[in-house]
mmCIF file of N, CA, C and O in Angstrom:
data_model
loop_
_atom_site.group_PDB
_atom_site.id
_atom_site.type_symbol
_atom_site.label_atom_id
_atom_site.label_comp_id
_atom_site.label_asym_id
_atom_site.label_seq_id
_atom_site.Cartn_x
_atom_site.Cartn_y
_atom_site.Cartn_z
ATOM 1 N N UNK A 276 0.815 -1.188 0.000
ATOM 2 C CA UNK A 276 0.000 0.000 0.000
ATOM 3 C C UNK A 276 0.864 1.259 0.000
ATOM 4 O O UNK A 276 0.421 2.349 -0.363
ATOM 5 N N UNK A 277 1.820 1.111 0.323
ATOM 6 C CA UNK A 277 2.942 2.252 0.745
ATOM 7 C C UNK A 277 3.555 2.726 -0.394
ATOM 8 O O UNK A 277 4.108 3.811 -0.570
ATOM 9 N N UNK A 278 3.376 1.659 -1.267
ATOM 10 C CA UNK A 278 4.614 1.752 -2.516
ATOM 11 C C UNK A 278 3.196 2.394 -3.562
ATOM 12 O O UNK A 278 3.561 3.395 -4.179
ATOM 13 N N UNK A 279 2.286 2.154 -3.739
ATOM 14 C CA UNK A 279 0.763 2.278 -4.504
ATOM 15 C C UNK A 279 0.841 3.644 -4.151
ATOM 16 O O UNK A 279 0.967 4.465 -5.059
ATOM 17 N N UNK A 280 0.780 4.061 -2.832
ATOM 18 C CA UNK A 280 0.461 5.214 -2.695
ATOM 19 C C UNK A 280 1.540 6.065 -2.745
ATOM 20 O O UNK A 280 1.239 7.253 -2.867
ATOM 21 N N UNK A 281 2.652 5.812 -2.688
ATOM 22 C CA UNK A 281 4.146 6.442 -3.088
ATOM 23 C C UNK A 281 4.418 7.269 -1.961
ATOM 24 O O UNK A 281 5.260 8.146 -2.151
ATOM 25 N N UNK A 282 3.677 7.163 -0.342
ATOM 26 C CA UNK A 282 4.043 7.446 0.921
ATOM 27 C C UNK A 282 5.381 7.844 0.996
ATOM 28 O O UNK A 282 6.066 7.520 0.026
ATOM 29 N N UNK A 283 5.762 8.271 1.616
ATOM 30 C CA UNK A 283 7.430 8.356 2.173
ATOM 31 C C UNK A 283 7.296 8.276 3.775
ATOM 32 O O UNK A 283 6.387 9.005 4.173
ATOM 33 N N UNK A 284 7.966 7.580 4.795
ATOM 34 C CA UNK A 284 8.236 7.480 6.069
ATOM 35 C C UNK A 284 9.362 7.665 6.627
ATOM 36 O O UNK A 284 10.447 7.091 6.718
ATOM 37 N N UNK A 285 8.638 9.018 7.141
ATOM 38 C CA UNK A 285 9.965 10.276 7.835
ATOM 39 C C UNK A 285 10.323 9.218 9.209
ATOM 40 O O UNK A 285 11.497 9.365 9.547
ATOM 41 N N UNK A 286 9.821 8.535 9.780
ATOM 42 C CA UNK A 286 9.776 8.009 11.405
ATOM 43 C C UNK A 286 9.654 6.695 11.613
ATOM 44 O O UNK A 286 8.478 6.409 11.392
ATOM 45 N N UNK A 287 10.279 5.725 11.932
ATOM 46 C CA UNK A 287 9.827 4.843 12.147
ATOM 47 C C UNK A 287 9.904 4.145 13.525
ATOM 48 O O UNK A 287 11.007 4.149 14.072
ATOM 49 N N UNK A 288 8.698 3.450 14.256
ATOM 50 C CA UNK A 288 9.602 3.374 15.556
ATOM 51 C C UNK A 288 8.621 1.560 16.271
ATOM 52 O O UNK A 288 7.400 1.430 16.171
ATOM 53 N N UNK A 289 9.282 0.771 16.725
ATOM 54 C CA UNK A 289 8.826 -0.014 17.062
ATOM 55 C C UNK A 289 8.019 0.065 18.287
ATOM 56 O O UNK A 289 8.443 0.822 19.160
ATOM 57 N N UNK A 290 6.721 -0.707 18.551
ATOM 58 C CA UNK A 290 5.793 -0.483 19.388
ATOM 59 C C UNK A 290 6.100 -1.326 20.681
ATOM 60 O O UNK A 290 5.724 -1.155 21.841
ATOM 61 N N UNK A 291 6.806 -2.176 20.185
ATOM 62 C CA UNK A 291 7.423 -3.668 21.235
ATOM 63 C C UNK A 291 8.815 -2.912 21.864
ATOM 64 O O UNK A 291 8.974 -2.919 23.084
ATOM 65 N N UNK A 292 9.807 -2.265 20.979
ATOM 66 C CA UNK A 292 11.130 -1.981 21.557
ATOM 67 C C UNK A 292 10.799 -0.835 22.018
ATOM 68 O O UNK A 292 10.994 -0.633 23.216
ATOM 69 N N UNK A 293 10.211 0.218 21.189
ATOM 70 C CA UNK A 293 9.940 1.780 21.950
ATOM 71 C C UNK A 293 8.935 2.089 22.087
ATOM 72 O O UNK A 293 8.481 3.040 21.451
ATOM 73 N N UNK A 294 8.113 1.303 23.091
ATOM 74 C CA UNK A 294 6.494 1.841 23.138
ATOM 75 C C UNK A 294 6.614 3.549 23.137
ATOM 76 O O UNK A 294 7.495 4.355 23.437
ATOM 77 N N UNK A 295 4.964 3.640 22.531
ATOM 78 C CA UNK A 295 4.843 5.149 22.981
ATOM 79 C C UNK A 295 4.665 5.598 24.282
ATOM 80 O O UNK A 295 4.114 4.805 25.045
ATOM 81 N N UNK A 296 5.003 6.691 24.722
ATOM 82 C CA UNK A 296 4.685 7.253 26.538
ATOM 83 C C UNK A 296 4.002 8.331 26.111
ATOM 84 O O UNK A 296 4.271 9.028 25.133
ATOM 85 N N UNK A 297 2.851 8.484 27.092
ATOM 86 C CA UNK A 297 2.053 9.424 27.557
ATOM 87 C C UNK A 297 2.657 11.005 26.957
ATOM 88 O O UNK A 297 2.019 11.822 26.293
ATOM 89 N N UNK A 298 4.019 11.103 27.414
ATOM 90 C CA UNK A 298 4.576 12.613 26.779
ATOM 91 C C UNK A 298 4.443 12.514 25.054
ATOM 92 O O UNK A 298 3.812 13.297 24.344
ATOM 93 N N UNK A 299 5.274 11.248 24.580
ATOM 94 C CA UNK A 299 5.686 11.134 23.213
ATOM 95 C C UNK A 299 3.709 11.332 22.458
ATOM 96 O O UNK A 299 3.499 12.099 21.518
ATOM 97 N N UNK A 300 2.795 10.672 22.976
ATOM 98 C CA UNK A 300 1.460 11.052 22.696
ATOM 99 C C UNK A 300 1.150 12.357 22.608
ATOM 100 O O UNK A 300 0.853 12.832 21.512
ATOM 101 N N UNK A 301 1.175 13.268 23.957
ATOM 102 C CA UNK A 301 0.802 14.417 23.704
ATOM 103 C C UNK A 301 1.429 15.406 22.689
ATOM 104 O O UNK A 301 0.913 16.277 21.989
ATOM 105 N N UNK A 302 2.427 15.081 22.805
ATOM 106 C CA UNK A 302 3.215 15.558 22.029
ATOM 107 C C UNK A 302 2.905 15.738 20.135
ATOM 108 O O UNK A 302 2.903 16.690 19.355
ATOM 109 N N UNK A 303 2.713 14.513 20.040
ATOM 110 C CA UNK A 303 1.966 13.731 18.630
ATOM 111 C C UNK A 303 0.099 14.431 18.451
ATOM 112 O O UNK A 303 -0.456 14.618 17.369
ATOM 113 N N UNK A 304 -0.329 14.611 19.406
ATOM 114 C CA UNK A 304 -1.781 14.983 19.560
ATOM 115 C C UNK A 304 -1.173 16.249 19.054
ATOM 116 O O UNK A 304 -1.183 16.346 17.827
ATOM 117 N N UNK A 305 -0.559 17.403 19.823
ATOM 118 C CA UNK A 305 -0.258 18.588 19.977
ATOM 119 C C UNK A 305 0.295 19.025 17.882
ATOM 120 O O UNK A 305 0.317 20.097 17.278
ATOM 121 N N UNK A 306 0.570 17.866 17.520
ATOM 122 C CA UNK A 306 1.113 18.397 15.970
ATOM 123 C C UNK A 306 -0.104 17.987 14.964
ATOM 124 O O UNK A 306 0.061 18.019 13.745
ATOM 125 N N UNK A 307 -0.838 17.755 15.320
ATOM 126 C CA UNK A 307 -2.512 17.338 14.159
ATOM 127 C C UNK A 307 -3.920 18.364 14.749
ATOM 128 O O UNK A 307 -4.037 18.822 15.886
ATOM 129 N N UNK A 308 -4.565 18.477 13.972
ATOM 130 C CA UNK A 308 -6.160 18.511 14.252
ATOM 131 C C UNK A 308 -7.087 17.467 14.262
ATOM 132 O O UNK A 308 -7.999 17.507 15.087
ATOM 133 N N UNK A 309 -6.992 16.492 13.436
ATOM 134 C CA UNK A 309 -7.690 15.585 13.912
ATOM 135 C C UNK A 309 -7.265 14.202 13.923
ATOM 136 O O UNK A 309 -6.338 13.802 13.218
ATOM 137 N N UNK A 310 -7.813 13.589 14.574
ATOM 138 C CA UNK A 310 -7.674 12.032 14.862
ATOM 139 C C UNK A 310 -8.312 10.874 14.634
ATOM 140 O O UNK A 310 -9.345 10.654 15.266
ATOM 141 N N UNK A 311 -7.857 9.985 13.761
ATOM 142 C CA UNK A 311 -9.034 9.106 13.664
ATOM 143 C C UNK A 311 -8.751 7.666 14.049
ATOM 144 O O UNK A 311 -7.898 6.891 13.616
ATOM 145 N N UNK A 312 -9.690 7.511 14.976
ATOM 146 C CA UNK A 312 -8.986 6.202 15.778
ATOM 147 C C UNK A 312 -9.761 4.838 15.130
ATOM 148 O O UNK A 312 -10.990 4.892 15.077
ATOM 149 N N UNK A 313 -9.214 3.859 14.733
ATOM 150 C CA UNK A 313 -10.107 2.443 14.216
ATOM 151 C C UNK A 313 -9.620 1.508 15.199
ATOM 152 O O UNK A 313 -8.464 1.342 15.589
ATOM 153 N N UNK A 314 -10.871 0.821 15.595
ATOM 154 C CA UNK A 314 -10.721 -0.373 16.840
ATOM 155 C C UNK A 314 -11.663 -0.965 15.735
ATOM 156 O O UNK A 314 -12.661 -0.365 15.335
ATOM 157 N N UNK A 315 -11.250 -2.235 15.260
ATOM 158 C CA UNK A 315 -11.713 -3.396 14.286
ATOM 159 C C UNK A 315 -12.364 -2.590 13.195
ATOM 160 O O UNK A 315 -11.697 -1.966 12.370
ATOM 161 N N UNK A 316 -13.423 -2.609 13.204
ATOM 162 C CA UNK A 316 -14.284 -2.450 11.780
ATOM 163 C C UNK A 316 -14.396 -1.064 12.203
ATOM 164 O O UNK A 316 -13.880 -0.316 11.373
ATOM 165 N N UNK A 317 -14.962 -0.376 13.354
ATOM 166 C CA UNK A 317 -15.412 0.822 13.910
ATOM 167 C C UNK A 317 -14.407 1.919 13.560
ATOM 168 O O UNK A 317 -13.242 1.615 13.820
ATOM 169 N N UNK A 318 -14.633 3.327 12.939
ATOM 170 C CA UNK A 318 -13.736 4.155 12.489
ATOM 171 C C UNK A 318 -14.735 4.937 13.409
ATOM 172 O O UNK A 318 -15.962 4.850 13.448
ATOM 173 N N UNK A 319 -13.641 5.951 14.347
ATOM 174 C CA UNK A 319 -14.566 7.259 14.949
ATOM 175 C C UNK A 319 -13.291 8.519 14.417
ATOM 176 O O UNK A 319 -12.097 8.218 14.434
ATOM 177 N N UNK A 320 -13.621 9.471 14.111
ATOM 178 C CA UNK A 320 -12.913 10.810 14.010
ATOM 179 C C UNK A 320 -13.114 12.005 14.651
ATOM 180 O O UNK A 320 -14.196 12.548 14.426
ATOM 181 N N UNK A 321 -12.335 12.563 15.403
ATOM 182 C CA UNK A 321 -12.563 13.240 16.157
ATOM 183 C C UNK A 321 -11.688 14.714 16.669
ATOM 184 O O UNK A 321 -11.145 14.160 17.626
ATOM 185 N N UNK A 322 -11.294 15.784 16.724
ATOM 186 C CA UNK A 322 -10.640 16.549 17.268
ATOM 187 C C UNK A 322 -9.888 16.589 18.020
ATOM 188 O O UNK A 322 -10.126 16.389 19.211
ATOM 189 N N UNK A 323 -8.472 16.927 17.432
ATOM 190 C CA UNK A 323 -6.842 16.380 18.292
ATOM 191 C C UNK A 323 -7.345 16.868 19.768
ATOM 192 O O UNK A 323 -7.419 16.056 20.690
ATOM 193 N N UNK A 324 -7.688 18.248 19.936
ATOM 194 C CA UNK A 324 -8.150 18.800 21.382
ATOM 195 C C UNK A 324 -9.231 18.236 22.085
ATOM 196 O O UNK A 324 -9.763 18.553 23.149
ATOM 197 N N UNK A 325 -9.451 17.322 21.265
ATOM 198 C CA UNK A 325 -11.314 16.326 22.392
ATOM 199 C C UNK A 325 -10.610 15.037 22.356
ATOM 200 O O UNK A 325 -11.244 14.166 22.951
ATOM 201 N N UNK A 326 -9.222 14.539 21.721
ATOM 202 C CA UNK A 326 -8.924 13.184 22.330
ATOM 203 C C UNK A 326 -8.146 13.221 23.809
ATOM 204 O O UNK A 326 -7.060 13.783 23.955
ATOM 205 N N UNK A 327 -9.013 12.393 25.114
ATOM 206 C CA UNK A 327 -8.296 11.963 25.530
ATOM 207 C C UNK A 327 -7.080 10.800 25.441
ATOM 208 O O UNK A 327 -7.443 9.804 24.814
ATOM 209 N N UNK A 328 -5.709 10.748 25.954
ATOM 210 C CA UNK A 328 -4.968 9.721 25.842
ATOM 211 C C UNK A 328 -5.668 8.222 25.990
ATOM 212 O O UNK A 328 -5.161 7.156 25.642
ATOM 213 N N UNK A 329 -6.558 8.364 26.407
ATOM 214 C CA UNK A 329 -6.962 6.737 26.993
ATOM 215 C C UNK A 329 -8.695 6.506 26.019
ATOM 216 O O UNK A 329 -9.705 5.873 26.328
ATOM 217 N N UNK A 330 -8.313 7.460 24.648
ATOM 218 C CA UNK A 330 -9.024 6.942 23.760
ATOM 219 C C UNK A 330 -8.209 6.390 23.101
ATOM 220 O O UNK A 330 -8.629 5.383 22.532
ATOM 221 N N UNK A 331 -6.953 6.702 22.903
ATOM 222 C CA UNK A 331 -5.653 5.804 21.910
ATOM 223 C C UNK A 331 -4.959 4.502 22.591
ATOM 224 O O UNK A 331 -3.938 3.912 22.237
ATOM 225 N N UNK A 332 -5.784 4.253 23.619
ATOM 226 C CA UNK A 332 -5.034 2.465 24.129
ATOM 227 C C UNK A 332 -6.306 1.903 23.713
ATOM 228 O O UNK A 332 -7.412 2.314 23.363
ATOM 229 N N UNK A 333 -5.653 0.700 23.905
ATOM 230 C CA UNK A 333 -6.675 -1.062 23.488
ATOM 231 C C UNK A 333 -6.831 -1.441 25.202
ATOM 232 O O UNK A 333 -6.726 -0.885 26.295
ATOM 233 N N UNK A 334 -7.181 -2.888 24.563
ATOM 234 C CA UNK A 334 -7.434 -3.256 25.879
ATOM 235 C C UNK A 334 -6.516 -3.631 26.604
ATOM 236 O O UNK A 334 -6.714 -3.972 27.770
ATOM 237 N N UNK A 335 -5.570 -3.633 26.147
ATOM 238 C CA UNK A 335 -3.998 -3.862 27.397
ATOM 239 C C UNK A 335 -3.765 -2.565 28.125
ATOM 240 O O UNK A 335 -2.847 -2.360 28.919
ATOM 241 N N UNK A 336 -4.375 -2.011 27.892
ATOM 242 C CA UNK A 336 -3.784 -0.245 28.006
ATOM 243 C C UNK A 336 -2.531 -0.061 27.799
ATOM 244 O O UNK A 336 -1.753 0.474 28.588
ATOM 245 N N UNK A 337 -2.275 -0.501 26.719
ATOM 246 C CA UNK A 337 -1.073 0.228 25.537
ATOM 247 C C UNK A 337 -1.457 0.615 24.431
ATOM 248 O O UNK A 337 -2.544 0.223 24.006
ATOM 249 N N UNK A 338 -0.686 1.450 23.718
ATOM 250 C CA UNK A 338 -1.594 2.510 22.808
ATOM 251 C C UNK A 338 -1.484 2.056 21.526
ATOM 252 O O UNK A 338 -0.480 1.791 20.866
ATOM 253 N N UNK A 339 -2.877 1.988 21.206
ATOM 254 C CA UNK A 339 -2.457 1.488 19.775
ATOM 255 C C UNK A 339 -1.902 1.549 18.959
ATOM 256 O O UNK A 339 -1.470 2.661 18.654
ATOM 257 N N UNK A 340 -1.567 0.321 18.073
ATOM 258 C CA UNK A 340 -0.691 0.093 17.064
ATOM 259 C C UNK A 340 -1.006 0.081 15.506
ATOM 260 O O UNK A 340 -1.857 -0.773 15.257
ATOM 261 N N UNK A 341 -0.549 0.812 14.325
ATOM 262 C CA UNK A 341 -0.015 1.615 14.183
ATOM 263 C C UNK A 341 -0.306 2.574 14.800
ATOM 264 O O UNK A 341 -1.343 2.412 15.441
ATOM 265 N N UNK A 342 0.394 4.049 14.962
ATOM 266 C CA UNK A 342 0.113 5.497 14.666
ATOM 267 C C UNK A 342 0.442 5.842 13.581
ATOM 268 O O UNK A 342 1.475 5.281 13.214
ATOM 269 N N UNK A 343 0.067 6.459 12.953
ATOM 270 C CA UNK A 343 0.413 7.254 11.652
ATOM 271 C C UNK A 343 -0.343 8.778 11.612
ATOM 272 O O UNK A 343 -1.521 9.132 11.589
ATOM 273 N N UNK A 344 1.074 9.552 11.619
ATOM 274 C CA UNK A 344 0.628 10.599 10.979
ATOM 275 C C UNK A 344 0.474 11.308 9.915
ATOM 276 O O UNK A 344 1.598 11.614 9.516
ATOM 277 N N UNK A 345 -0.552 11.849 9.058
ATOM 278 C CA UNK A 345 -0.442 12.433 7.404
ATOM 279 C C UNK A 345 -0.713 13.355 7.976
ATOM 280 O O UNK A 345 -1.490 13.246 8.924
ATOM 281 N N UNK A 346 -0.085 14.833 7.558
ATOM 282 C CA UNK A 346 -0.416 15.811 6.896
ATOM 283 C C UNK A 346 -1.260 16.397 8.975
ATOM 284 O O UNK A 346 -0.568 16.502 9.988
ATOM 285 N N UNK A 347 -2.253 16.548 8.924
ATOM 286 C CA UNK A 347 -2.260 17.178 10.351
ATOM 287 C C UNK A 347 -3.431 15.930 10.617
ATOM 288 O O UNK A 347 -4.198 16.276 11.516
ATOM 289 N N UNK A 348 -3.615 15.156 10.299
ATOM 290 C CA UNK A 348 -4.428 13.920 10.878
ATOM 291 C C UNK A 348 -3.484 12.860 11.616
ATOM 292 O O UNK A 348 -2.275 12.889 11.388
ATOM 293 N N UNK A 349 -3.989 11.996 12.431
ATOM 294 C CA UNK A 349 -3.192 11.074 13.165
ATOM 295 C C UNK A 349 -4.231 10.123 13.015
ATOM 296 O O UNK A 349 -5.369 10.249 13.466
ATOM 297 N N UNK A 350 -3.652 8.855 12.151
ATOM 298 C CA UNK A 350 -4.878 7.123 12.477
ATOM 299 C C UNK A 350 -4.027 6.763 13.215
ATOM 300 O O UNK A 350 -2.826 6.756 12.945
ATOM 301 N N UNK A 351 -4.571 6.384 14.331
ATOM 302 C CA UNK A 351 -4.549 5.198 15.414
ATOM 303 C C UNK A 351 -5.445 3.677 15.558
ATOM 304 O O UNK A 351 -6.616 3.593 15.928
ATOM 305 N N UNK A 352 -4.588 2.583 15.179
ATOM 306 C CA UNK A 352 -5.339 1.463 14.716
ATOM 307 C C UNK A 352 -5.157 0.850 13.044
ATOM 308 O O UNK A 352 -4.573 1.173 12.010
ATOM 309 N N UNK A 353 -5.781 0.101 13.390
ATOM 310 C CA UNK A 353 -4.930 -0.211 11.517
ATOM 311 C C UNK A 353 -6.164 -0.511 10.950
ATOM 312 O O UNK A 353 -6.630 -1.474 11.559
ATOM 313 N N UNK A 354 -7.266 0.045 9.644
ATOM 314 C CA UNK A 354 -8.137 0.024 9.460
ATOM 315 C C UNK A 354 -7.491 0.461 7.723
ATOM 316 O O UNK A 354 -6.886 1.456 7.324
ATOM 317 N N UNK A 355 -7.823 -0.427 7.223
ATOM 318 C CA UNK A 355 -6.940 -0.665 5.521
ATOM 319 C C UNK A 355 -7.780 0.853 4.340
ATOM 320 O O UNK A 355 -7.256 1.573 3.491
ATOM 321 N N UNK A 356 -8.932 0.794 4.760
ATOM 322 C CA UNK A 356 -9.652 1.892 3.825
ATOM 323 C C UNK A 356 -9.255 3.182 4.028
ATOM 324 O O UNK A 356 -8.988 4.124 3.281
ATOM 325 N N UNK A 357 -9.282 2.969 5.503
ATOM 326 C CA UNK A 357 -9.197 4.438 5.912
ATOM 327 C C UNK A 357 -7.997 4.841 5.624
ATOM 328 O O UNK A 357 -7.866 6.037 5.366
ATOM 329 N N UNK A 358 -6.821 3.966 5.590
ATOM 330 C CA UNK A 358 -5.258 4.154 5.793
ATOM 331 C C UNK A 358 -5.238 4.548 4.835
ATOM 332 O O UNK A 358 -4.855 5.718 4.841
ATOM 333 N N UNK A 359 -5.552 4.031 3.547
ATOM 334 C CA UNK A 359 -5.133 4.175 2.056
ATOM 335 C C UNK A 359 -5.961 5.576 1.450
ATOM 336 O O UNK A 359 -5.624 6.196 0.441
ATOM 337 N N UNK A 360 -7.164 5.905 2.369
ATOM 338 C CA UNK A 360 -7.981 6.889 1.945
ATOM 339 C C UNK A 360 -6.890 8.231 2.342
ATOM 340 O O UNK A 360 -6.654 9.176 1.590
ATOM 341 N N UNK A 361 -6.411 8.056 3.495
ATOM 342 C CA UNK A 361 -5.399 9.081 3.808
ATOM 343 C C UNK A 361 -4.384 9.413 3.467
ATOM 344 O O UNK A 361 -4.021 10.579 3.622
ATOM 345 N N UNK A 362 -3.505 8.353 2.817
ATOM 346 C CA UNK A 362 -2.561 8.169 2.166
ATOM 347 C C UNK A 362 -2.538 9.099 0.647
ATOM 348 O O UNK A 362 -1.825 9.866 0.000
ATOM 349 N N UNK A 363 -3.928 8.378 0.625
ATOM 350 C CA UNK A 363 -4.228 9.058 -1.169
ATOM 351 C C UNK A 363 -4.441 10.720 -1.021
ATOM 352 O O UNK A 363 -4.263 11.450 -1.997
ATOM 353 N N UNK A 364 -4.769 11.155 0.058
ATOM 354 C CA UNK A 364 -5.254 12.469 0.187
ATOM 355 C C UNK A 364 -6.121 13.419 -0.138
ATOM 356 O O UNK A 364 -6.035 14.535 0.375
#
């Protein structure tokens, strides 16, 4: 999908070796307007300033996996339509 959509990835960071922390989140919130989080089939979108942190964990309470940021949006969760819809721009 990466190569289709001719993406480039400024960042890359493992979720197992370098989880994200609470700062590295806000931080990530603080550079988008909006957010769109996918837990399975369910896509919600919502305003970087109306997500709380503990809408971006699963049920381990670790934060979901991927993040990706485009452009001033952030997907959290891996949801294939939406990814590629963002990608495409």
């Amino acid at each position: 999908m990466l190569d289709r959509t001719k993406a480039r990835i400024t960042e890359e960071r493992s979720s197992k070796s370098a989880p994200m922390q609470d700062a590295d989140v806000k931080a990530l919130l603080a550079s988008v307007q909006e957010v769109v989080i996918a837990k399975g089939k369910a896509v919600r979108s919502l305003a970087a300033k109306d997500a709380a942190l503990d809408d971006l964990k699963g049920p381990t309470g670790n934060y979901r996996a991927p993040m990706l940021r485009v452009g001033k949006k952030l997907l959290v969760g891996f949801h294939p339509d939406t990814l590629e819809s963002l990608l495409r721009g």
